[in-house]
Structures are given as structure tokens and as C-alpha cells.
Amino acid sequence: MSQLNDLQEGTGLADALAAMAAVVGARHVLADEATCERYARSTAARPVRPLALVRPGNADEVAQLVSIAARSRVAVYPISTGRNWGYGDACALGAGQVILDLSRMNKIVHVDAELAYAVIEPGVTQRQLSDHLRERGYRLWADCTGAGPDTSYIGNIMERGFGHSPYGNRLQHVAGMQVVLASGELLETGFGHYRQARAAHLFPYGVGPFLDGLFTQSNMGIVTRLGIWLMPQAECVNHFLCSVPEHADIEPVVDALRPLRLDGTLRSILHIGNDMRVFSGAGAFPRDAVTQGARPPDALRAQMRATSGVGAWTVSGALYGSHAQVAAARAALRRALRGTAGRPAFVSERSLRAGALAARLLGATKAGRRLRARVMLGESLFAMNRGVPDGRFLAGAYWRRRGGVPTSFPDGANPAQDGCGLLWVSPVLPLRGSDMLAVHDLARSSFDKYGFDLFATFSMINERALGGVLTVAYDKEDPDEAARARACHDEVFGNMFEAGYIPYRVGNHAMGRLDPEGDSYWRTVAAIKAALDPAGILAPGRYQPALAAGLQ
Amino acid sequence: MSQLNDLQEGTGLADALAAMAAVVGARHVLADEATCERYARSTAARPVRPLALVRPGNADEVAQLVSIAARSRVAVYPISTGRNWGYGDACALGAGQVILDLSRMNKIVHVDAELAYAVIEPGVTQRQLSDHLRERGYRLWADCTGAGPDTSYIGNIMERGFGHSPYGNRLQHVAGMQVVLASGELLETGFGHYRQARAAHLFPYGVGPFLDGLFTQSNMGIVTRLGIWLMPQAECVNHFLCSVPEHADIEPVVDALRPLRLDGTLRSILHIGNDMRVFSGAGAFPRDAVTQGARPPDALRAQMRATSGVGAWTVSGALYGSHAQVAAARAALRRALRGTAGRPAFVSERSLRAGALAARLLGATKAGRRLRARVMLGESLFAMNRGVPDGRFLAGAYWRRRGGVPTSFPDGANPAQDGCGLLWVSPVLPLRGSDMLAVHDLARSSFDKYGFDLFATFSMINERALGGVLTVAYDKEDPDEAARARACHDEVFGNMFEAGYIPYRVGNHAMGRLDPEGDSYWRTVAAIKAALDPAGILAPGRYQPALAAGLQ
């Protein structure tokens, strides 16, 4: 941390923590061994030990803590709920930072039923918002991700994560942020800095430069509140599934779906997963059938496909609207997929109920098992489409975990605490079948080389791009496998980057690789950072490649 | 211009212009009387004389000009095509600036038919892009505004203007900007700063802080190129019109439409105009029937409504999709409007042809005249919905012009050069009928007081907000009327601001009023500006309220 002196290890730190305790209360400043060890845990097998954990209760306290940090030259690293799985979890970029844990700030400040938005704090989780909306009878749904019910909305938005619904491009559904700056000032973006404003959470841009983007994937400030738009409940939801038998079959399907995504027939974020992605969500790694340190052989994979009735690729997404609108969308999808190997299947609540009944009638037959598995998946997908997060989609993180999924799964799932090994590479690519296969094949060669199963998901994150999520799941208890996992991640990351498939988001362990040429974008970011945080006390290294490289 | 010394009036300026001429060629540096006078003209009746006009041909030249400006401490003010009607036109915030006219930079760099986007320069106009797409047979439409065919796309996007189609929230359909910074550096946002990136114009956010918003409504840099997403041609377009007879009837209509905008049935930007807005688009001010310096009396207004068959308010928008999707949307609209005074009418290409035929058959009867006027309006709206800009929507700017619309209208329309008087107040409000009437009524009292007809349009700029455009059209040749117009604008602006209806965009003449309390948002903007442009040479005062106040 070139910008910080080394005071923090000495009395400076003790004084700073004492001052922070005076702000938040002593019980919210934790510097004991157990806490520091717990917050050091990471799915990246790269523990980063914090100096302490401080838990403010409101934005005003955050501002005071930041001022103390600036005075004491102690770096602070904000986390929302610390569930940035596979990208750094709750860890700072480097050791010697104080974690500002914002999870106590979990107020749902306001819900507007008519204009369909909520104002929330960083500690608000997917489950909490979902429960709140249902319990109070709001006819609104919040977008969900598969990262588990206990993840923070704001945390995910700050990393520009995406979900499944038409509101899945989450940053596009944010209006009005409250941000604590390194100066200790409280900034309101959009119209919110005008106290009398009536559209503070209705129109993100405000008047003057639109700043929201600056606070995402950055360390420019600490977002302590924002307005998030909610989706009015649809009269009708159909889940759309489309499987293809063979690997190459997916290319024309992607190209056939693109026009429907472009023309708005498909408004939600479709996800295209390979067979391994589907298996990893439904069961545990077949350790007994696999040589130690190797990936499942192709023959086993083919057998798993046959047993479960899963194709090489599965497209999954939802259609929303009136009954007539959904029917029109179904017809458009059927028409578009004609001539491809993809046979669209539409799951409605009614067909799900019928399927559950049929599965019971078929009992323990092969067909019954298949159908039951499908019904269960359909139920979870349906819940998620309708704003109810489901922990089962985190199962992939436990795929190579030695003990499989713990008894606490899925409710209390915490891959970092449960010892899961998980690294992601997340390239963005043009929404074209050929690019999708190119990215898959490029990754595949490294995964094969290092002995990992390639789980791949490609999500239609907007109308023109796919966001790939390539998962390296590994056994963290096996040091050799952990080293191979890191090598595999690094090689895939490098190959993707060189091939022009730049990640939409990176883990702490990869931030140092984002600026190989010292380009003017990163120089501009650095100039803004220097203006807003001259002492560099906020999350040093976070999306600051030059500094991050030195911390890794 | 506190940050600039006064060199520019002396030899410093001459040297700077000579250096600039060496970059762009002497014929592209104009400091003659006629040019300076021409570029000083403004619909605001507040001429701001530039020092000179310099016309670079590419981004590299822009960068060199900026470096010269920084060295010489001459302020430069970029315009795209200088058609920011009613908000400052081609004028800088204050005198003593050199206009950088980017209109020569009018390359359509690239069009991607498959992924539906174009890469354009600031000089590219609505007409040019529209023609380009049609002539080359691309099955793509560009969003259009009513500001006339010769307005710049980039210029409008930089001011966060909005159009009519589902792509009307224009900033949301931009990916990848090229920006010349005050340092003379060329910045590429999104993924574009990685030369090998394959999704540079497909995914706006890139990786790291998302900077695009910073360059809109600001003076942080000069955008010299960007990727703009285009809309795939729809199988079916219907224009939707819905008129209500009486003023108060519109409130329940707005509330009935809101759920359809929220749920995505209405994907395009609907515009709700009052009767005066419709008249001003279709004819000239009835000067003979109106007392000098007064607005048309209510009785005349009622008579004009009756003659033309125009209601107190008219909702106008378009439905896009397959035939089935448009039919479903029509049904949803009819259902939603049941029980209100609004009777939705849907215009298809077929009904437009039938209407034209019927109008011819009805001839010069009252019904025939009405129908013909409707058909002509329908044709222009249809063209605009389908990416063909139409100058006739600029007619409102000529409403009070003493000579009416000139012979050059609509093709060569240029309200600033044609001597139109035009000021806008553009408050943002919650998408609710009650707010719409509150804003209208609040404005109305000032318009009445100062003797102006209130043209009001409220546009559903997103799913939750209305953007009001309240037009003060005035006779610029009448100094008394010009003074009253300015007083009316200022009063409406102030009243809206105080009532919490903050503008989405302001004219040069109002920028100084944006920061009455010295709030932290504007302090943050100033800190970023100081970091990126320490000498303050780029467009001083532009969305810089403290500085602007001193220049006005």
C-alpha cells in the first residue's frame, strides 16, 4: 500500500480502533483471533487476514469511521454481507485493512407499491427483501440471483452482478445512491441531493454528470443506501427450457434466440448452461468413479446425461406478461427454434402441478425419477423467477468439496466458511453461437489440462452480449488440487483476455491483471480516485490494478 | 472564468488560433465577424459571442486542439452540430470561448447488422444515420427525436435527450465511448481501451468503474465517437393515440397507463401533450385573433379544439412486435383504459392508407379536413417510429415567430438562425396523473401571468417518471415579449425546483441555478473536474453551477 504509511500495525491502529469503538460501540469492533481468522477465509484458498472488523449501524457512523481511518491512515474495506463467492468473498485485497462490515445496516427504508421500488441498505439480503414483499402483500417481485438467499442486493449491484428476471441487469434498475466519500461527506446521486426532490428514486440520471457508475466495481466511496426498482407481479409466468443433445447443437440455438432477445420477446436474462453445470446443481461430484485429481471421464459424463435426461446444453429463462403476451412469446420461440435441435419446453404453474402428480404416479421408475428431478428444478426456477431466492443454486460451489454439501445446506450455505474451493472466470462475448463455442473450447483445453470439470454458464446479460461464468470448483483440502485450480484459473483468464473476451467482473486475485498496458482508462480512474480519496484509505487495490498487483 | 487568465483577448489568442490552424488547416479556423455573429445567435435571446470557430476533422485533431488550448489557457467549447434548441443552441456558457465545431466529424464508422449497433461520430445527424440504414438495406431503425433531422445523435445523448421508440432512453443504448480529455489523452470507456476487446460496443459497463455517465451533462471531456444500439425492425408497428376531452380527464388515463409502462407492455416512450402542443405542431400562432402580448383566450382555444377535433390532452406512442404481440398490447391498452375518458385509437399502416383514401373521398368537408390532418400527423409519427426523423415536429419552435414558418421549413429548419424565441423548463416528476396535473397547474399560473400559451408535453422517459417539457415560445423581435419570456421561464424554473420537480436538463441560461445550497454532489463533481481538467479549459461553466452563475 504505497499510499499508506505503516502506522496501522503500531499504536496508530489501536488508537484508531478505540476511536471507532467510541462511534459504533465496543461490541461492534472485533479484533480477536477467531474473528480475524473467520473473515480471512476464502473460496480462493488465499486467506487475507483483516486487522479488525468494525460494524457500523448507519451511514453517519460510516462517515465517522472513514474520517477516523483517514486521520489514522488505516485502510478500510467495506463489505455488505461478505458473500462475494468466488471473487474474494469477505476478504480485502491485501492484509492490513480493517473490514467495515455493513451487515447491521439492513433496513428496508421504504417500499413504494405504486411506483414499484424499494430503498434499501447494504445489509438487506435477497431473502429479507423477498420475505418483506411477500409478508406485507406487495404485488412486487425483486430480481434474484442463484448466489443464495443471504447475499446482499447492494453488494451484488456494486459488483454489477446480474439475476434472472427482466430486472436482471441490476444496475439498470437502480436510482438514487447515498454514498459516503473518503472525505467523510455524504453524497446523494441522482436528484437525491436536492432535499425536496420528488423523483429521487424514479430517475437515476438526475441533472449534471451521472455518477452512479463510478461507485460500482470501484473503491471511490461506500454506498450506504440506494433505490432499487422492483418488478410488478406478472399475470402469467412461463419457464422456458430448451435442451440440445450434442455440444455443437447449441450454436444455431443461440443464433436463433438472439433476434428474440434483441426485439424484446425475451426480456429476462436467459442462462445457457452445459451438462456439468446442470449436474453440479443437482448432485455431488461422483468422487468414487473418478481418479483422484482428474475430471470425470467423458464416458461417465455421457452416462450421467443419459440417466438424468440432460442434454449437452440447456437454455433456461422465463416469459412474463399477460396470458396473451406469454402465448405470443411462446409462439415466437417455437417459430424461431424450428430447424434447430432445440425443442422448447414451457413450464407453467399448471404443468408443474401436473408433472408433480405424474411423477408420483410413475413412482421409482426411471421416467418417474427424471420427471421428479425436473419438477423440483422447475419449482426452484419458478420461485426464483418470482422473486424467491433459492439456496440450491449454490450447490455448484460444493461440487468438489470433500464432504459434499453440509447438513446446513442449502439454508445456511456459506461456501467460504464451509471450505469450498471456487474460482470464476467471467468473460463477456458477443451474443453469437460461434463466440460461445469459441470461449467454451478455449476454456476447455485448460480445464482438461488441469483436470477440472468445466461448468459453463452463458447468460444473455443484455440484448447483445453473453456473460460467461466458467467455474473452477476444487477441493480446497487438497493443496495440489488448489494449486492446479489457481493455475487453471490464471491460464483461462489470460487466454480469454488475450482473445478479447474481457471479464465483466474479477476476483480479488485477478485485479492486478486488468491493466497490462498502463492504458488511459485506468489512468483516468486513478486520477479520479486520487481526487476523491487522496490518502487511498478506501479499499486500496480494489479495481486499482497497479496497486492490486503489488498486493497479490 | 476564474480559472483562466485573460490571455485569450490578447496575443495569446492569436498564437493559439495560429497553432490550431496548423492542426486543422486555416480554412477550418474562422474568427470573422459573420461567423462569430452567426454562432452567437440563440433562441434564448441571449447571444453569446465566441472568439472563433475551429472545425477539427478527427479525434486526433481534437486532442491536439485541446493541448493547444491548455497551453494557451484558451477555453474551448465543443458542439456537435450546435442544435441544442432552447437550451443554448450552439452557444458557450460565456463569451471568450473558442467553439470546437465537431460537425465535420460525421463518419458512420461501422454498422453491425447482426448485433444491431452503429459506431458514430458527433457530426452524424438523425437524417444521416436514418438514410444510411435505409439506403444500405439494414433492417435496423435508429431512435428519433422531434428536434429535427439535422440534430446530432451524440449531441443529444450528451444532454441525455430522449426519443420516441423503445430505444428512446438513449443513454441506455450507448456502449463504448471515445473521449478526448483535457490532458489531450484519448480515453476509451467500456471494454474499448483493450484493443483486442470483442464486446467493446456490446456491453457498456466494461470492467472497473463505469465512467460513461460522467461525460454526459458535463464538461469532463469531449466525446468523439460512441457505439449506439439500433432497434431491429419490427414485424408490426401500431401507433397508439388517445385523446381526452377535458383537462382533468387525463389524470386517470396516466394512472391507467402506468402499470402497462411498468410491466413492459408499453416499451416505447409515450408522449402526452396538451392541446396547445398539438396545435403548435400543426399550424401557426393565430396572431390576428390574439391581443398583442397575450396568450390565445380560452374561447379561441376551445374553438380550435372543436375545429381540429383535438382533445385537451393527447397520448401518443407506438407498439412494436409481432402481429400477435401488438394485438396483445392493444387488448391490454383497451382493457386498461376502460372506465376512463380515453378512447384508444390504433393506427396501422393499413388504416393510414385507408384513412388517406377516405380523406380524399370526403374532400373539403369538415370531416375530410380533420381526417386529412390526422392522416398527415399519423404518417409523420409512423415515419418517426420507424427511424425516419421529420422536421415538422420542430414547428412548435416557430409558433410565435413573427413571420411564421419560413419557406425553408421543415427541411432546413434552424430555430436559432431563423430568429425563433424558445425556452424550455423540463421538470421530472413521478409517473402519476396527480403529479402531472400539479406540474401543469403550477406552470400554468406563470404562463398566464406573463401572457404565454403553455405548450406542455409529458413523456414517459422511463417506467416510473415523466419528463415534462414546458415550452415558452416567444417573439424574439419584440424586446418586451423576450423579457417576459425570460421572466416566465425563470419563475417556472424556480417554482418547479422548489416544489421538488427538478429538471432533467437545463439551458445555459439556467445552469447557474442548479446548486443553491452548495451541496456535496456538486462539490464532488467539482473535485472530479479539477482532477481531469485542472486548468478548466473545457466548456467552463457547463453543468458547473458556481462558475455558470458568474457567467450569466
mmCIF file of N, CA, C and O in Angstrom, chain A residues 514-552:
data_model
loop_
_atom_site.group_PDB
_atom_site.id
_atom_site.type_symbol
_atom_site.label_atom_id
_atom_site.label_comp_id
_atom_site.label_asym_id
_atom_site.label_seq_id
_atom_site.Cartn_x
_atom_site.Cartn_y
_atom_site.Cartn_z
ATOM 1 N N LEU A 514 -5.590 -6.418 -14.692
ATOM 2 C CA LEU A 514 -6.526 -5.704 -15.563
ATOM 3 C C LEU A 514 -5.906 -4.589 -16.394
ATOM 4 O O LEU A 514 -6.558 -4.051 -17.287
ATOM 5 N N ASP A 515 -4.685 -4.235 -16.091
ATOM 6 C CA ASP A 515 -4.108 -3.086 -16.814
ATOM 7 C C ASP A 515 -2.693 -3.385 -17.300
ATOM 8 O O ASP A 515 -1.735 -2.705 -16.932
ATOM 9 N N PRO A 516 -2.569 -4.381 -18.170
ATOM 10 C CA PRO A 516 -1.212 -4.787 -18.574
ATOM 11 C C PRO A 516 -0.466 -3.700 -19.337
ATOM 12 O O PRO A 516 0.760 -3.715 -19.373
ATOM 13 N N GLU A 517 -1.190 -2.745 -19.941
ATOM 14 C CA GLU A 517 -0.503 -1.774 -20.783
ATOM 15 C C GLU A 517 -0.492 -0.363 -20.204
ATOM 16 O O GLU A 517 -0.085 0.573 -20.882
ATOM 17 N N GLY A 518 -0.971 -0.190 -18.978
ATOM 18 C CA GLY A 518 -0.997 1.151 -18.403
ATOM 19 C C GLY A 518 -1.828 2.093 -19.258
ATOM 20 O O GLY A 518 -1.378 3.158 -19.666
ATOM 21 N N ASP A 519 -3.075 1.710 -19.538
ATOM 22 C CA ASP A 519 -3.848 2.479 -20.530
ATOM 23 C C ASP A 519 -4.565 3.685 -19.919
ATOM 24 O O ASP A 519 -4.597 3.867 -18.702
ATOM 25 N N SER A 520 -5.131 4.524 -20.802
ATOM 26 C CA SER A 520 -5.640 5.817 -20.352
ATOM 27 C C SER A 520 -6.933 5.667 -19.539
ATOM 28 O O SER A 520 -7.246 6.518 -18.710
ATOM 29 N N TYR A 521 -7.672 4.574 -19.751
ATOM 30 C CA TYR A 521 -8.847 4.357 -18.905
ATOM 31 C C TYR A 521 -8.410 4.226 -17.449
ATOM 32 O O TYR A 521 -8.942 4.906 -16.571
ATOM 33 N N TRP A 522 -7.442 3.368 -17.208
ATOM 34 C CA TRP A 522 -7.035 3.158 -15.824
ATOM 35 C C TRP A 522 -6.323 4.377 -15.249
ATOM 36 O O TRP A 522 -6.399 4.637 -14.048
ATOM 37 N N ARG A 523 -5.639 5.136 -16.110
ATOM 38 C CA ARG A 523 -5.040 6.395 -15.620
ATOM 39 C C ARG A 523 -6.128 7.381 -15.197
ATOM 40 O O ARG A 523 -6.002 8.085 -14.203
ATOM 41 N N THR A 524 -7.224 7.404 -15.976
ATOM 42 C CA THR A 524 -8.342 8.293 -15.630
ATOM 43 C C THR A 524 -8.974 7.865 -14.308
ATOM 44 O O THR A 524 -9.264 8.699 -13.440
ATOM 45 N N VAL A 525 -9.185 6.565 -14.169
ATOM 46 C CA VAL A 525 -9.739 6.048 -12.917
ATOM 47 C C VAL A 525 -8.838 6.435 -11.740
ATOM 48 O O VAL A 525 -9.316 6.871 -10.687
ATOM 49 N N ALA A 526 -7.540 6.310 -11.941
ATOM 50 C CA ALA A 526 -6.594 6.642 -10.869
ATOM 51 C C ALA A 526 -6.651 8.133 -10.528
ATOM 52 O O ALA A 526 -6.560 8.519 -9.357
ATOM 53 N N ALA A 527 -6.825 8.967 -11.555
ATOM 54 C CA ALA A 527 -6.897 10.415 -11.305
ATOM 55 C C ALA A 527 -8.146 10.757 -10.496
ATOM 56 O O ALA A 527 -8.105 11.586 -9.578
ATOM 57 N N ILE A 528 -9.257 10.111 -10.822
ATOM 58 C CA ILE A 528 -10.493 10.363 -10.072
ATOM 59 C C ILE A 528 -10.351 9.848 -8.637
ATOM 60 O O ILE A 528 -10.742 10.518 -7.678
ATOM 61 N N LYS A 529 -9.762 8.674 -8.508
ATOM 62 C CA LYS A 529 -9.536 8.114 -7.169
ATOM 63 C C LYS A 529 -8.679 9.073 -6.329
ATOM 64 O O LYS A 529 -8.983 9.328 -5.157
ATOM 65 N N ALA A 530 -7.641 9.580 -6.924
ATOM 66 C CA ALA A 530 -6.755 10.481 -6.189
ATOM 67 C C ALA A 530 -7.493 11.742 -5.758
ATOM 68 O O ALA A 530 -7.235 12.300 -4.696
ATOM 69 N N ALA A 531 -8.447 12.185 -6.600
ATOM 70 C CA ALA A 531 -9.212 13.389 -6.248
ATOM 71 C C ALA A 531 -10.187 13.103 -5.110
ATOM 72 O O ALA A 531 -10.393 13.941 -4.239
ATOM 73 N N LEU A 532 -10.808 11.921 -5.128
ATOM 74 C CA LEU A 532 -11.849 11.628 -4.141
ATOM 75 C C LEU A 532 -11.291 10.994 -2.862
ATOM 76 O O LEU A 532 -11.933 11.045 -1.819
ATOM 77 N N ASP A 533 -10.131 10.380 -2.957
ATOM 78 C CA ASP A 533 -9.575 9.663 -1.806
ATOM 79 C C ASP A 533 -8.065 9.804 -1.837
ATOM 80 O O ASP A 533 -7.334 8.845 -2.086
ATOM 81 N N PRO A 534 -7.585 11.028 -1.602
ATOM 82 C CA PRO A 534 -6.151 11.285 -1.792
ATOM 83 C C PRO A 534 -5.257 10.405 -0.924
ATOM 84 O O PRO A 534 -4.165 10.043 -1.342
ATOM 85 N N ALA A 535 -5.737 10.025 0.263
ATOM 86 C CA ALA A 535 -4.894 9.192 1.118
ATOM 87 C C ALA A 535 -5.020 7.717 0.777
ATOM 88 O O ALA A 535 -4.284 6.878 1.300
ATOM 89 N N GLY A 536 -5.953 7.390 -0.105
ATOM 90 C CA GLY A 536 -6.118 5.992 -0.512
ATOM 91 C C GLY A 536 -6.557 5.076 0.610
ATOM 92 O O GLY A 536 -6.092 3.946 0.726
ATOM 93 N N ILE A 537 -7.484 5.550 1.432
ATOM 94 C CA ILE A 537 -7.875 4.719 2.581
ATOM 95 C C ILE A 537 -9.031 3.776 2.291
ATOM 96 O O ILE A 537 -9.290 2.856 3.034
ATOM 97 N N LEU A 538 -9.771 4.012 1.189
ATOM 98 C CA LEU A 538 -10.913 3.141 0.904
ATOM 99 C C LEU A 538 -10.485 1.974 0.024
ATOM 100 O O LEU A 538 -10.057 2.166 -1.117
ATOM 101 N N ALA A 539 -10.594 0.786 0.575
ATOM 102 C CA ALA A 539 -10.394 -0.460 -0.167
ATOM 103 C C ALA A 539 -9.215 -0.406 -1.137
ATOM 104 O O ALA A 539 -9.372 -0.655 -2.331
ATOM 105 N N PRO A 540 -8.026 -0.097 -0.641
ATOM 106 C CA PRO A 540 -6.894 0.022 -1.559
ATOM 107 C C PRO A 540 -6.712 -1.234 -2.399
ATOM 108 O O PRO A 540 -6.791 -2.343 -1.886
ATOM 109 N N GLY A 541 -6.511 -1.033 -3.685
ATOM 110 C CA GLY A 541 -6.285 -2.143 -4.606
ATOM 111 C C GLY A 541 -7.520 -2.608 -5.331
ATOM 112 O O GLY A 541 -7.444 -3.219 -6.380
ATOM 113 N N ARG A 542 -8.691 -2.292 -4.764
ATOM 114 C CA ARG A 542 -9.937 -2.772 -5.387
ATOM 115 C C ARG A 542 -10.157 -2.070 -6.723
ATOM 116 O O ARG A 542 -10.307 -0.853 -6.773
ATOM 117 N N TYR A 543 -10.155 -2.837 -7.801
ATOM 118 C CA TYR A 543 -10.234 -2.286 -9.157
ATOM 119 C C TYR A 543 -9.237 -1.131 -9.337
ATOM 120 O O TYR A 543 -9.530 -0.106 -9.919
ATOM 121 N N GLN A 544 -8.078 -1.369 -8.786
ATOM 122 C CA GLN A 544 -6.922 -0.461 -8.907
ATOM 123 C C GLN A 544 -5.760 -1.360 -9.305
ATOM 124 O O GLN A 544 -4.962 -1.778 -8.462
ATOM 125 N N PRO A 545 -5.678 -1.713 -10.571
ATOM 126 C CA PRO A 545 -4.772 -2.794 -10.974
ATOM 127 C C PRO A 545 -3.327 -2.609 -10.527
ATOM 128 O O PRO A 545 -2.704 -3.564 -10.049
ATOM 129 N N ALA A 546 -2.796 -1.398 -10.672
ATOM 130 C CA ALA A 546 -1.376 -1.219 -10.360
ATOM 131 C C ALA A 546 -1.110 -1.548 -8.893
ATOM 132 O O ALA A 546 -0.164 -2.260 -8.554
ATOM 133 N N LEU A 547 -2.001 -1.050 -8.040
ATOM 134 C CA LEU A 547 -1.841 -1.295 -6.609
ATOM 135 C C LEU A 547 -2.148 -2.766 -6.286
ATOM 136 O O LEU A 547 -1.444 -3.396 -5.489
ATOM 137 N N ALA A 548 -3.185 -3.291 -6.910
ATOM 138 C CA ALA A 548 -3.584 -4.672 -6.635
ATOM 139 C C ALA A 548 -2.454 -5.637 -6.975
ATOM 140 O O ALA A 548 -2.218 -6.619 -6.255
ATOM 141 N N ALA A 549 -1.740 -5.364 -8.063
ATOM 142 C CA ALA A 549 -0.662 -6.257 -8.482
ATOM 143 C C ALA A 549 0.380 -6.372 -7.368
ATOM 144 O O ALA A 549 0.914 -7.447 -7.113
ATOM 145 N N GLY A 550 0.624 -5.262 -6.680
ATOM 146 C CA GLY A 550 1.596 -5.283 -5.597
ATOM 147 C C GLY A 550 1.103 -5.994 -4.348
ATOM 148 O O GLY A 550 1.890 -6.388 -3.497
ATOM 149 N N LEU A 551 -0.217 -6.142 -4.230
ATOM 150 C CA LEU A 551 -0.795 -6.748 -3.026
ATOM 151 C C LEU A 551 -0.962 -8.249 -3.164
ATOM 152 O O LEU A 551 -1.336 -8.912 -2.209
ATOM 153 N N GLN A 552 -0.757 -8.764 -4.383
ATOM 154 C CA GLN A 552 -1.089 -10.178 -4.613
ATOM 155 C C GLN A 552 0.114 -11.107 -4.553
ATOM 156 O O GLN A 552 1.226 -10.687 -4.752
#
